[in-house]
Structures are given as C-alpha cells and as structure tokens.
Short mmCIF file of N, CA, C and O in Angstrom, two decimals:
data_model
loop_
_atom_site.label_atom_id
_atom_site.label_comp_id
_atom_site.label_asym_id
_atom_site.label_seq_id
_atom_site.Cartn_x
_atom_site.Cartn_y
_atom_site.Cartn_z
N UNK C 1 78.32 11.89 89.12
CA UNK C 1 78.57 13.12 89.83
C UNK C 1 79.79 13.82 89.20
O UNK C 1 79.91 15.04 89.07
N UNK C 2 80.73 12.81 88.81
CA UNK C 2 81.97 13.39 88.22
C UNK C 2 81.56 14.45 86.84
O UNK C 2 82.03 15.53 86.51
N UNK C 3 80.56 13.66 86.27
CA UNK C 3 80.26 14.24 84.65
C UNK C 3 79.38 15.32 85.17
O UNK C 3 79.42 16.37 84.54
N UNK C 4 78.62 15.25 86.18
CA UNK C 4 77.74 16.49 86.40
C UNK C 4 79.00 17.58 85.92
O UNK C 4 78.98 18.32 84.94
N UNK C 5 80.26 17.43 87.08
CA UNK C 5 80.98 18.69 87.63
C UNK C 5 81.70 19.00 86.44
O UNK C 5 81.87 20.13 85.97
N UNK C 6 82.24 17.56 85.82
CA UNK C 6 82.96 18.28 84.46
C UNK C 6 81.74 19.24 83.63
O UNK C 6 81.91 20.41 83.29
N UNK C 7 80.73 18.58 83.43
CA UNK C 7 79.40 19.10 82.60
C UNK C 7 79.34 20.60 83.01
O UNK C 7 79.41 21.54 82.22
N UNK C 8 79.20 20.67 84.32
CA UNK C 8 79.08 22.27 85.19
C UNK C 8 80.26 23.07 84.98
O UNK C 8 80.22 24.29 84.85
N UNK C 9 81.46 22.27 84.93
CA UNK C 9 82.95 23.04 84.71
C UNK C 9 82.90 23.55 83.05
O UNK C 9 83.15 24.68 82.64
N UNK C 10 82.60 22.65 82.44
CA UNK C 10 82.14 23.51 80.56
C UNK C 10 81.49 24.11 80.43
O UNK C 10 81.53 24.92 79.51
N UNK C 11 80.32 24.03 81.47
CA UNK C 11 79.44 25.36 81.05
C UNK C 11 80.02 26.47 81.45
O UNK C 11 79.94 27.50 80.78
N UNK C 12 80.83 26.37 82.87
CA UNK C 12 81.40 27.66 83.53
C UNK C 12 82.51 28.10 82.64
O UNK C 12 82.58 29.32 82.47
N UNK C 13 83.49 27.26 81.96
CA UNK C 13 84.22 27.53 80.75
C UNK C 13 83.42 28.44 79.74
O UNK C 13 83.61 29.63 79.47
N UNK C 14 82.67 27.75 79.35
CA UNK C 14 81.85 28.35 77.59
C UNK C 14 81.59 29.84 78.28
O UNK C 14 81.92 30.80 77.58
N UNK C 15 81.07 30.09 79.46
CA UNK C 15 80.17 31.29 79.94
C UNK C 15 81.36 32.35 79.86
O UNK C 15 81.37 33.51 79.44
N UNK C 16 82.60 31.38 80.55
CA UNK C 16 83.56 32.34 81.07
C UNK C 16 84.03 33.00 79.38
O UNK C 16 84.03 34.15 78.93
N UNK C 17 84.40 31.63 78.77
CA UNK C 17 84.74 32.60 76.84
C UNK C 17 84.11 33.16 76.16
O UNK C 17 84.53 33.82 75.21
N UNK C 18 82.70 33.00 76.58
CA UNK C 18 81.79 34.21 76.01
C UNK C 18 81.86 35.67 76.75
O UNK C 18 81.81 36.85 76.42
N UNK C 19 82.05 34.82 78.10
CA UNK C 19 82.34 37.07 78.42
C UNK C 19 83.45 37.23 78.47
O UNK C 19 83.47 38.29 79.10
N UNK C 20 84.61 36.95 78.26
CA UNK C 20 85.51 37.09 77.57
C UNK C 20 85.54 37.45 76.03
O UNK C 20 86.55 38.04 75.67
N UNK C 21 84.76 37.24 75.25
CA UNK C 21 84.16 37.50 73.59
C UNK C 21 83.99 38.82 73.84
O UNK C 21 84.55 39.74 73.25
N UNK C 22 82.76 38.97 75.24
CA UNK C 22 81.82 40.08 74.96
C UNK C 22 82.91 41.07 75.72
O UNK C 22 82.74 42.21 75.29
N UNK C 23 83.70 41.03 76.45
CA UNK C 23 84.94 42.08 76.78
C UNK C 23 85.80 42.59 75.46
O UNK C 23 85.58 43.66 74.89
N UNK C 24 86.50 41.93 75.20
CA UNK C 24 86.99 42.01 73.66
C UNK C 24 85.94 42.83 72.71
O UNK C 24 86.40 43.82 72.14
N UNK C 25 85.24 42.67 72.61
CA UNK C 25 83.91 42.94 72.04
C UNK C 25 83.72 44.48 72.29
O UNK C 25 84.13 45.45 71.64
N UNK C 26 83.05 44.42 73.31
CA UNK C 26 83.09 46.07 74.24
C UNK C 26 84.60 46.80 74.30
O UNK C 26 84.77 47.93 73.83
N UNK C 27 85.62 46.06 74.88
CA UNK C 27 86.95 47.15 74.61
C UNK C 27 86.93 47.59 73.13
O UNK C 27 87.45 48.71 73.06
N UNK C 28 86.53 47.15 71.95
CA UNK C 28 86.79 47.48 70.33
C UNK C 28 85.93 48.45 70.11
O UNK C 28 86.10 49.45 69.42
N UNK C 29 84.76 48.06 70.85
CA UNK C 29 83.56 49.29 70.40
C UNK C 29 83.95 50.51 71.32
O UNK C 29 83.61 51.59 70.82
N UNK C 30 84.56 50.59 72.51
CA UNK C 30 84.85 51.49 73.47
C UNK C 30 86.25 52.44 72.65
O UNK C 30 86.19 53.63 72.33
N UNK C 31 87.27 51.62 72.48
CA UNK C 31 88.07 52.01 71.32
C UNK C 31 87.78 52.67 70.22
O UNK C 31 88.42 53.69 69.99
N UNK C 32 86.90 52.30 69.42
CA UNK C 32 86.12 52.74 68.44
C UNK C 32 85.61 54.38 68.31
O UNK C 32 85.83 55.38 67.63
N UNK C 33 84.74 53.91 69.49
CA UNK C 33 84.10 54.95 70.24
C UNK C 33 85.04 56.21 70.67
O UNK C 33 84.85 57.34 70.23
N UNK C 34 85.90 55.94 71.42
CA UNK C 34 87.16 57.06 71.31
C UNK C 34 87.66 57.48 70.52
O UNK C 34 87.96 58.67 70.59
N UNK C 35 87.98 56.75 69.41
CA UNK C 35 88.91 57.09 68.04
C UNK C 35 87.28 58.06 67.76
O UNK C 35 87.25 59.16 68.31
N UNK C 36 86.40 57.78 67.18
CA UNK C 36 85.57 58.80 67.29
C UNK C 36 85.48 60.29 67.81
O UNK C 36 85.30 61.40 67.30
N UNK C 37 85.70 59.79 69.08
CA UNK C 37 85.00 61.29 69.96
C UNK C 37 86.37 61.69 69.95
O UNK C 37 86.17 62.82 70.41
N UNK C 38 87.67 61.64 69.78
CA UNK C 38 89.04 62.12 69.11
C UNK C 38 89.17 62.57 68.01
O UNK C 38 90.03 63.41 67.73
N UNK C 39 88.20 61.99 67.06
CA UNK C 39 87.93 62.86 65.70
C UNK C 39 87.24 63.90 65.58
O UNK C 39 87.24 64.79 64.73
N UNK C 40 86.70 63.75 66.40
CA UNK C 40 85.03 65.25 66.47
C UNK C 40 85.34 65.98 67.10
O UNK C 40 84.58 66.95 67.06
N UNK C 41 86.49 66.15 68.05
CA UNK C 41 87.23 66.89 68.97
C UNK C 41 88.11 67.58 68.28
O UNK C 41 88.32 68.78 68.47
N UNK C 42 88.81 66.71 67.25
CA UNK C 42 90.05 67.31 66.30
C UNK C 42 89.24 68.50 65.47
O UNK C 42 89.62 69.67 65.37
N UNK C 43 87.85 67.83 64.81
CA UNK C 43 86.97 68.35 64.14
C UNK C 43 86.31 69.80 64.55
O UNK C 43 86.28 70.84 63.89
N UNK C 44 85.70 69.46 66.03
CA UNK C 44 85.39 70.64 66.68
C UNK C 44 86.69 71.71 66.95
O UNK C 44 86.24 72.85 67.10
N UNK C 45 87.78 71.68 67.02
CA UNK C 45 88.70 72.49 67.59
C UNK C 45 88.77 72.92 66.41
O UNK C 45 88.81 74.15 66.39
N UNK C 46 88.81 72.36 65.24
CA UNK C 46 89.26 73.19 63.64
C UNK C 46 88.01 73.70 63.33
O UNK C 46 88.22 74.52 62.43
N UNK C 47 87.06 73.67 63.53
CA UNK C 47 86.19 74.67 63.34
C UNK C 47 85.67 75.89 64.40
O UNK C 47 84.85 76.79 64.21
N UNK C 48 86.33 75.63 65.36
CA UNK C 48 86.52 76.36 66.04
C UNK C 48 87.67 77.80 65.91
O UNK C 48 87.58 79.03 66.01
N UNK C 49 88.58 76.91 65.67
CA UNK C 49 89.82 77.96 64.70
C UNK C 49 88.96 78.60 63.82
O UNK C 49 88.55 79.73 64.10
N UNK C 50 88.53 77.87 62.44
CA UNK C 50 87.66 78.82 61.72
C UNK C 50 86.87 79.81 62.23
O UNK C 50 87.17 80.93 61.80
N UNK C 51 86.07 79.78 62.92
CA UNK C 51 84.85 80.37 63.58
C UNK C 51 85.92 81.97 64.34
O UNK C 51 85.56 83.15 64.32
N UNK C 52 87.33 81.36 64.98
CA UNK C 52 87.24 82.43 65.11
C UNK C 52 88.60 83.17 64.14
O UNK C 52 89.30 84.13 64.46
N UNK C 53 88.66 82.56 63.20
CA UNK C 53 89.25 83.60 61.97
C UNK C 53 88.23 84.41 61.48
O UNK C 53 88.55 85.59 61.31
N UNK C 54 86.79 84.02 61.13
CA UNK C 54 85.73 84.48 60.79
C UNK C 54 84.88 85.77 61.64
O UNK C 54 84.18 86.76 61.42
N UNK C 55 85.62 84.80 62.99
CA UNK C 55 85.27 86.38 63.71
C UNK C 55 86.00 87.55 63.67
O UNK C 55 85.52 88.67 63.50
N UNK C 56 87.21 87.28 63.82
CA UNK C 56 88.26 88.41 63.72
C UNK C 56 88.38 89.13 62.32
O UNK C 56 88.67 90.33 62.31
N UNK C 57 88.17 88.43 61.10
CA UNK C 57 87.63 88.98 59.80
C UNK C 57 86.48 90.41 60.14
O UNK C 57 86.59 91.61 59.94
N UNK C 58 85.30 89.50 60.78
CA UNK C 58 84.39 90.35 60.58
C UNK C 58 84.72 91.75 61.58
O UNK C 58 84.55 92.94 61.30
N UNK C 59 85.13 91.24 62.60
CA UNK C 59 85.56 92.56 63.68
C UNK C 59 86.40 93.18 62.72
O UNK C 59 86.24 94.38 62.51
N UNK C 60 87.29 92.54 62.10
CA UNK C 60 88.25 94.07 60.97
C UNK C 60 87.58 94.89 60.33
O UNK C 60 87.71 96.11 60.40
N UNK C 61 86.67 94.19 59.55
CA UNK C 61 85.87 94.33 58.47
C UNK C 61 84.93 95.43 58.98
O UNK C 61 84.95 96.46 58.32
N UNK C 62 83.89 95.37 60.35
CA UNK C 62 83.17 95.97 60.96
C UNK C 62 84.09 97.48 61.53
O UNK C 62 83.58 98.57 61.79
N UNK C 63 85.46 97.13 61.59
CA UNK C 63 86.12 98.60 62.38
C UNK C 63 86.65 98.87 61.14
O UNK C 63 87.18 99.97 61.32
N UNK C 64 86.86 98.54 59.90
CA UNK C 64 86.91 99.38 58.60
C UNK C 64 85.93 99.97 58.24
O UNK C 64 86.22 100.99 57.63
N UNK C 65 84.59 99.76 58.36
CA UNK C 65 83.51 100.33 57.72
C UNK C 65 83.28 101.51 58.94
O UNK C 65 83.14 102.70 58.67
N UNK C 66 83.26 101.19 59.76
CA UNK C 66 83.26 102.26 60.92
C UNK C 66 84.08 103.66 60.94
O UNK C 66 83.81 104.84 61.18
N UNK C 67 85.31 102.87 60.52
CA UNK C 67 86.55 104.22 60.34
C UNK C 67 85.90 104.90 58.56
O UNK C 67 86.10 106.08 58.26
N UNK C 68 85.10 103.84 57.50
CA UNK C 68 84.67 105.13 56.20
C UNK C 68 83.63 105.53 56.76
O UNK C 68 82.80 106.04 56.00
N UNK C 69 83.34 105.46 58.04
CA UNK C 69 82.13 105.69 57.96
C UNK C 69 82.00 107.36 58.60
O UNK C 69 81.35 108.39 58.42
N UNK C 70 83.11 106.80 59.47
CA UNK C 70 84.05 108.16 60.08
C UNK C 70 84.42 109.23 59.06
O UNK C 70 83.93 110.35 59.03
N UNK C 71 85.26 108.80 58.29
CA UNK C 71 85.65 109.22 56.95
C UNK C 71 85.02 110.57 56.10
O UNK C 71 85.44 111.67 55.75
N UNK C 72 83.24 109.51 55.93
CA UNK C 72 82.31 109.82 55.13
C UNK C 72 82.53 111.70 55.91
O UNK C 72 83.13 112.75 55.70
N UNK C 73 81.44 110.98 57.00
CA UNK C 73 81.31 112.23 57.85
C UNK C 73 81.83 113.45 57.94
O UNK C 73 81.33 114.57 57.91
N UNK C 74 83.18 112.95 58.08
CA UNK C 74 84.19 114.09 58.16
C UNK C 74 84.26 114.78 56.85
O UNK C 74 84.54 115.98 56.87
N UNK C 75 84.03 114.11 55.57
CA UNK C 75 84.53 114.91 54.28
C UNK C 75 83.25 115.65 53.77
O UNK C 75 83.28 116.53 52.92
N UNK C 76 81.67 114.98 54.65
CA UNK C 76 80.03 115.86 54.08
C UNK C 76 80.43 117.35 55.01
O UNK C 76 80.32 118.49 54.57
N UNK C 77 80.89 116.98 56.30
CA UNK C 77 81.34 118.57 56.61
C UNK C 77 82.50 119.37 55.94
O UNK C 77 82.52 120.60 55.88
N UNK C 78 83.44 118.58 55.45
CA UNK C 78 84.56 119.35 54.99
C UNK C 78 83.71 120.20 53.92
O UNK C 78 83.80 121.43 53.88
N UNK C 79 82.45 119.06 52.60
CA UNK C 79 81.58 119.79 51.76
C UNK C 79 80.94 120.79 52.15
O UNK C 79 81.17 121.81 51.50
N UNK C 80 80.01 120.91 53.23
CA UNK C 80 79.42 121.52 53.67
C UNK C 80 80.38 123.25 53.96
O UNK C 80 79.91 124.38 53.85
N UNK C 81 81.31 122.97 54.21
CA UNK C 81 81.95 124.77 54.74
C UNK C 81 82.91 124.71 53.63
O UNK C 81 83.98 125.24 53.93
N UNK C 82 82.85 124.13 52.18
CA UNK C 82 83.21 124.50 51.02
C UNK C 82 82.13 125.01 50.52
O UNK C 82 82.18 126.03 49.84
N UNK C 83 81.03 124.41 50.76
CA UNK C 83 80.02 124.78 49.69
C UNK C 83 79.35 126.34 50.30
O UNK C 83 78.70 127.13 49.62
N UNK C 84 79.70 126.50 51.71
CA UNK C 84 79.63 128.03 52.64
C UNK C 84 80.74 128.49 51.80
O UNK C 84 80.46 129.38 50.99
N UNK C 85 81.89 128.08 51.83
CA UNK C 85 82.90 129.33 51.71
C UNK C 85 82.41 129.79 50.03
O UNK C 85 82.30 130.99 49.78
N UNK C 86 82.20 128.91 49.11
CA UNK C 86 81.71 129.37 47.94
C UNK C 86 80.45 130.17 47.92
O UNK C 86 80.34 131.00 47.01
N UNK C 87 79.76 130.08 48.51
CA UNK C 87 78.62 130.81 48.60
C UNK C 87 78.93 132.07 48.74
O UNK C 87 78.60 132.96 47.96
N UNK C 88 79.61 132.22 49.76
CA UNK C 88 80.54 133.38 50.44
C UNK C 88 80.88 133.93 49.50
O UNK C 88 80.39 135.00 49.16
N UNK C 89 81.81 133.32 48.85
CA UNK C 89 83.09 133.85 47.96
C UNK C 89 82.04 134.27 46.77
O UNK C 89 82.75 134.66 45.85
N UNK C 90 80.86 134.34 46.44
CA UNK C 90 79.90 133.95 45.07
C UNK C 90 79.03 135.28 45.19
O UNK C 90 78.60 136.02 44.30
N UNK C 91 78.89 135.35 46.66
CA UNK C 91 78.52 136.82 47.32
C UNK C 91 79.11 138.12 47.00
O UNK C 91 78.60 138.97 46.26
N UNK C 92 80.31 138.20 47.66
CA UNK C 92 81.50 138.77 47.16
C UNK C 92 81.73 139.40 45.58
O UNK C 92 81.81 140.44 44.92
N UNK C 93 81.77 138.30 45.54
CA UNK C 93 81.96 138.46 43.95
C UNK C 93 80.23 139.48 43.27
O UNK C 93 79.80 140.60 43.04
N UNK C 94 80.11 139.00 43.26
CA UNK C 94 78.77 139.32 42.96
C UNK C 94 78.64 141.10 43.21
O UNK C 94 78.48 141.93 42.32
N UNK C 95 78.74 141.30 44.31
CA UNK C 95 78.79 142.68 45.03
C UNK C 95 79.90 143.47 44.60
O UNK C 95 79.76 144.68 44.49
N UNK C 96 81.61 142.60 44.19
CA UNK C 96 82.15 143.32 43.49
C UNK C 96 81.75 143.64 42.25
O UNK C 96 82.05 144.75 41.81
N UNK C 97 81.18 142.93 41.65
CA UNK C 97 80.69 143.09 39.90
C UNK C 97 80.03 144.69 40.33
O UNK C 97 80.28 145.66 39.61
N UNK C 98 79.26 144.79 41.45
CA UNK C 98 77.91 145.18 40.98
C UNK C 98 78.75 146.73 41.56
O UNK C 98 78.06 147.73 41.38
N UNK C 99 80.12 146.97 42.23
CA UNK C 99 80.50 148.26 42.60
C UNK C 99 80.97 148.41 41.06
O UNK C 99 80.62 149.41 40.43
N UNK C 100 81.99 147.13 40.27
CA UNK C 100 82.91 147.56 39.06
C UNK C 100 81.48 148.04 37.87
O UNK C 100 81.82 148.49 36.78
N UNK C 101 80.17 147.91 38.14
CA UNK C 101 78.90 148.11 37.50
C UNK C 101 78.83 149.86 38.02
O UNK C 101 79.02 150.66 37.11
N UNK C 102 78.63 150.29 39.09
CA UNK C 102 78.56 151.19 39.45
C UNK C 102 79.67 152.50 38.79
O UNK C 102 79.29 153.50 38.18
N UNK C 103 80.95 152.15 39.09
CA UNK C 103 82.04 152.63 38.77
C UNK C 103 82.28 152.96 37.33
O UNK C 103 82.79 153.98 36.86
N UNK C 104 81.68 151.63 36.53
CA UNK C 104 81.65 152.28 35.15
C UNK C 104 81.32 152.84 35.05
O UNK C 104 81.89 153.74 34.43
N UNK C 105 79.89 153.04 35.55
CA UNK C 105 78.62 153.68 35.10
C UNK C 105 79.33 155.21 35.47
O UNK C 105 79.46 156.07 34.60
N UNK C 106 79.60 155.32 36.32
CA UNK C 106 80.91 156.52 37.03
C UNK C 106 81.56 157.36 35.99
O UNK C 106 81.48 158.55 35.72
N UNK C 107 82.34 156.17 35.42
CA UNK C 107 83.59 156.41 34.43
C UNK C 107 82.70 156.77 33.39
O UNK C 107 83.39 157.51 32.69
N UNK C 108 81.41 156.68 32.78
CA UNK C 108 80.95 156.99 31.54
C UNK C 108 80.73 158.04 31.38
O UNK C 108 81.08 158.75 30.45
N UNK C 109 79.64 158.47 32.91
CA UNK C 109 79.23 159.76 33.48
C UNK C 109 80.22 161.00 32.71
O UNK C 109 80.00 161.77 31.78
N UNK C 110 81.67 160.71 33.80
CA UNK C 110 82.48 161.69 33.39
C UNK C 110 83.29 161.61 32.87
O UNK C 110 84.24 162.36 33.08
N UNK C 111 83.30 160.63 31.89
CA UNK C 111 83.89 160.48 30.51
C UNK C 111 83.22 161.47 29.79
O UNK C 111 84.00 162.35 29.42
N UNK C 112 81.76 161.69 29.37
CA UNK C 112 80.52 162.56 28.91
C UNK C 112 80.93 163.72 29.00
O UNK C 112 81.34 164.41 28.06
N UNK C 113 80.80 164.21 30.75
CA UNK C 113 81.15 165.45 30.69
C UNK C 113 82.44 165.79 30.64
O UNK C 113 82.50 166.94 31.09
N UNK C 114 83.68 165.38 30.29
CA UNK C 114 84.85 165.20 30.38
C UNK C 114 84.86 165.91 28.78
O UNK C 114 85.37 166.92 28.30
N UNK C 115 83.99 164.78 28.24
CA UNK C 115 84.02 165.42 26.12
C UNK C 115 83.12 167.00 26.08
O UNK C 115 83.36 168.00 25.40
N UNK C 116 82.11 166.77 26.99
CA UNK C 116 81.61 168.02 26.52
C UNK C 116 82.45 168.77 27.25
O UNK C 116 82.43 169.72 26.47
N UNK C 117 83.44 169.26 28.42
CA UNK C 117 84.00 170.12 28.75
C UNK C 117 84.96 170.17 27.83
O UNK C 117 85.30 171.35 27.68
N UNK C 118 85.70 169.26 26.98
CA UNK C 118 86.34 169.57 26.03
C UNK C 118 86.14 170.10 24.91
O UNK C 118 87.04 170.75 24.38
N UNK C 119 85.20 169.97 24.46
CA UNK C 119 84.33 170.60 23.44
C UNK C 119 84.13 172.18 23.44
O UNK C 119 84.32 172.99 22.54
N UNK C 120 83.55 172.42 25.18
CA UNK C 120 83.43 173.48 25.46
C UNK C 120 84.62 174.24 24.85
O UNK C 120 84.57 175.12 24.00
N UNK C 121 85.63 173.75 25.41
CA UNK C 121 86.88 174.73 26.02
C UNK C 121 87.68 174.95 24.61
O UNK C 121 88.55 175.78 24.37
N UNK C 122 86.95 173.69 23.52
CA UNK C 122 87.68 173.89 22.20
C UNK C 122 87.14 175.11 21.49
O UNK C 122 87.87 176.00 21.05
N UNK C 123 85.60 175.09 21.38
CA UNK C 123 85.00 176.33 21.13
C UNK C 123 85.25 177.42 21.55
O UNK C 123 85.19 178.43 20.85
N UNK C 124 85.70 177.40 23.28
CA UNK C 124 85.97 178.92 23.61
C UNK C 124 87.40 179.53 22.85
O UNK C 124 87.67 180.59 22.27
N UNK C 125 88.35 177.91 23.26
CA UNK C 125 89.56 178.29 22.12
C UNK C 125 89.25 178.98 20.65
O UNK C 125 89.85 179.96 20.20
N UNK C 126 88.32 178.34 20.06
CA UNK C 126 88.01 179.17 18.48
C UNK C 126 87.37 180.33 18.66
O UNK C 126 87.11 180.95 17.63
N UNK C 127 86.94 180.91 19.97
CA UNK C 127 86.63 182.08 19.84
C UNK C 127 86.93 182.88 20.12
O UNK C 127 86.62 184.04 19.84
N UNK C 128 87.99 182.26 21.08
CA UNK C 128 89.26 183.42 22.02
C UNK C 128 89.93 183.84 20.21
O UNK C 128 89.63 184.83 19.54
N UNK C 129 90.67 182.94 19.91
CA UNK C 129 91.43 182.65 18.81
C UNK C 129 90.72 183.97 17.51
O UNK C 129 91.35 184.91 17.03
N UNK C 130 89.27 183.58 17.23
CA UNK C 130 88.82 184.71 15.79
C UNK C 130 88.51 185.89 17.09
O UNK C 130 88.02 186.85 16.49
N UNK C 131 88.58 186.18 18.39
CA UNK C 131 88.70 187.61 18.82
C UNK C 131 90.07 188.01 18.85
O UNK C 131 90.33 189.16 19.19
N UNK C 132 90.98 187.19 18.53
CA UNK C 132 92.84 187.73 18.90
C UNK C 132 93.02 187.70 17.45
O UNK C 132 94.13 187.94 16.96
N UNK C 133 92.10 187.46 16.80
CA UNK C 133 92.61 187.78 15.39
C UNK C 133 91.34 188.87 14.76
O UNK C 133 90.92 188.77 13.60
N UNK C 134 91.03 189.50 15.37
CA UNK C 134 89.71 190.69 14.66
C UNK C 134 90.81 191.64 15.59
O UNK C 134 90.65 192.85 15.69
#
C-alpha cells in the first residue's frame, strides 16, 4: 500500500513537472507571441506615418495642380481680351490706313490742280508780261 502511494505520489510528481514544462512552455510562446504583435504594431504605426506623409504629399500636390489649374484659366482669359484688344487695335489700324489712303488720294487730287493752277497763272503771267511789253 505504501509503494502504491509512493508509486501514485511519482506519478502526481512527473504530471505535476510536465505541466510545469508545459507552463514554461506556453509563457515563452505567449512571450514570443507578444514580442511579435509589438513588432507589427511598431511596424503598423510606421507605416502608418508613411501612409500619412503620402497623404499629405498628395493633398499638396493635388492643391498645386488646382491652383495651375487656376492659373491656366486665368491667363486663356487674360489671352482671350489680348487677342480682342488686338483685333481691335488691327481694326483701327486698318481704317486708319484706309483714311491716310483716302487723304493721299486728296493730297494728289490737289496737288494736280494746284500744278495746273500754277501753270495757268504762269501763262497768264507771260501774257500779262508780252501785253505790258507791246
């Protein structure tokens, strides 16, 4: 009976140092396991940082293209009432040519009769002139 209980007391020993093994055992893998999910955490938070440098990049990036885009706009109208005022100004011009066209044409006119009235008045001179001398 004695050897039963010692016999029963070693087994309850061996059982007890095996789950004792398997504690040890499980705290290392549980440990483990943390040092892990502490790394992927470190991991996740730094890519998280990235993610949002990447965002704030692109939001710059997106309100720069927005402001040429602004830009653009503003300078096809600035073209647009240059390319009026030249038109304008091309008009103008044009219509002045076509009075300084007129005006010559003016100035030739009575340039013409300007020579033949001189002409005239030279002849009447040469004839006033051989009647003040007959």
């Amino acid at each position: 009976e004695n050897e039963a209980m010692e016999s029963a007391e070693q087994g309850l020993r061996d059982d007890l140092q095996q789950l004792r093994r398997e504690v040890a055992n499980l705290k290392t893998s549980l440990q483990n396991k943390e040092t892990v999910i502490q790394e992927l955490e470190m991991d996740l938070q730094s890519q998280d940082r990235a993610l949002t440098e990447v965002t704030d990049r692109n939001d710059r990036k997106r309100s720069e293209i927005e402001d040429l885009r602004r830009k653009e706009e503003e300078f096809r109208r600035k073209e647009a009432d240059t390319l009026k005022q030249i038109s304008t100004l091309e008009a103008r011009l044009a219509s002045k040519e076509e009075e300084v066209g007129v005006a010559t044409a003016q100035i030739r006119v009575k340039s013409e009769a300007l020579k033949a009235a001189q002409q005239k008045l030279e002849q009447k001179d040469g004839e006033l002139l051989k009647l003040q001398a007959e």
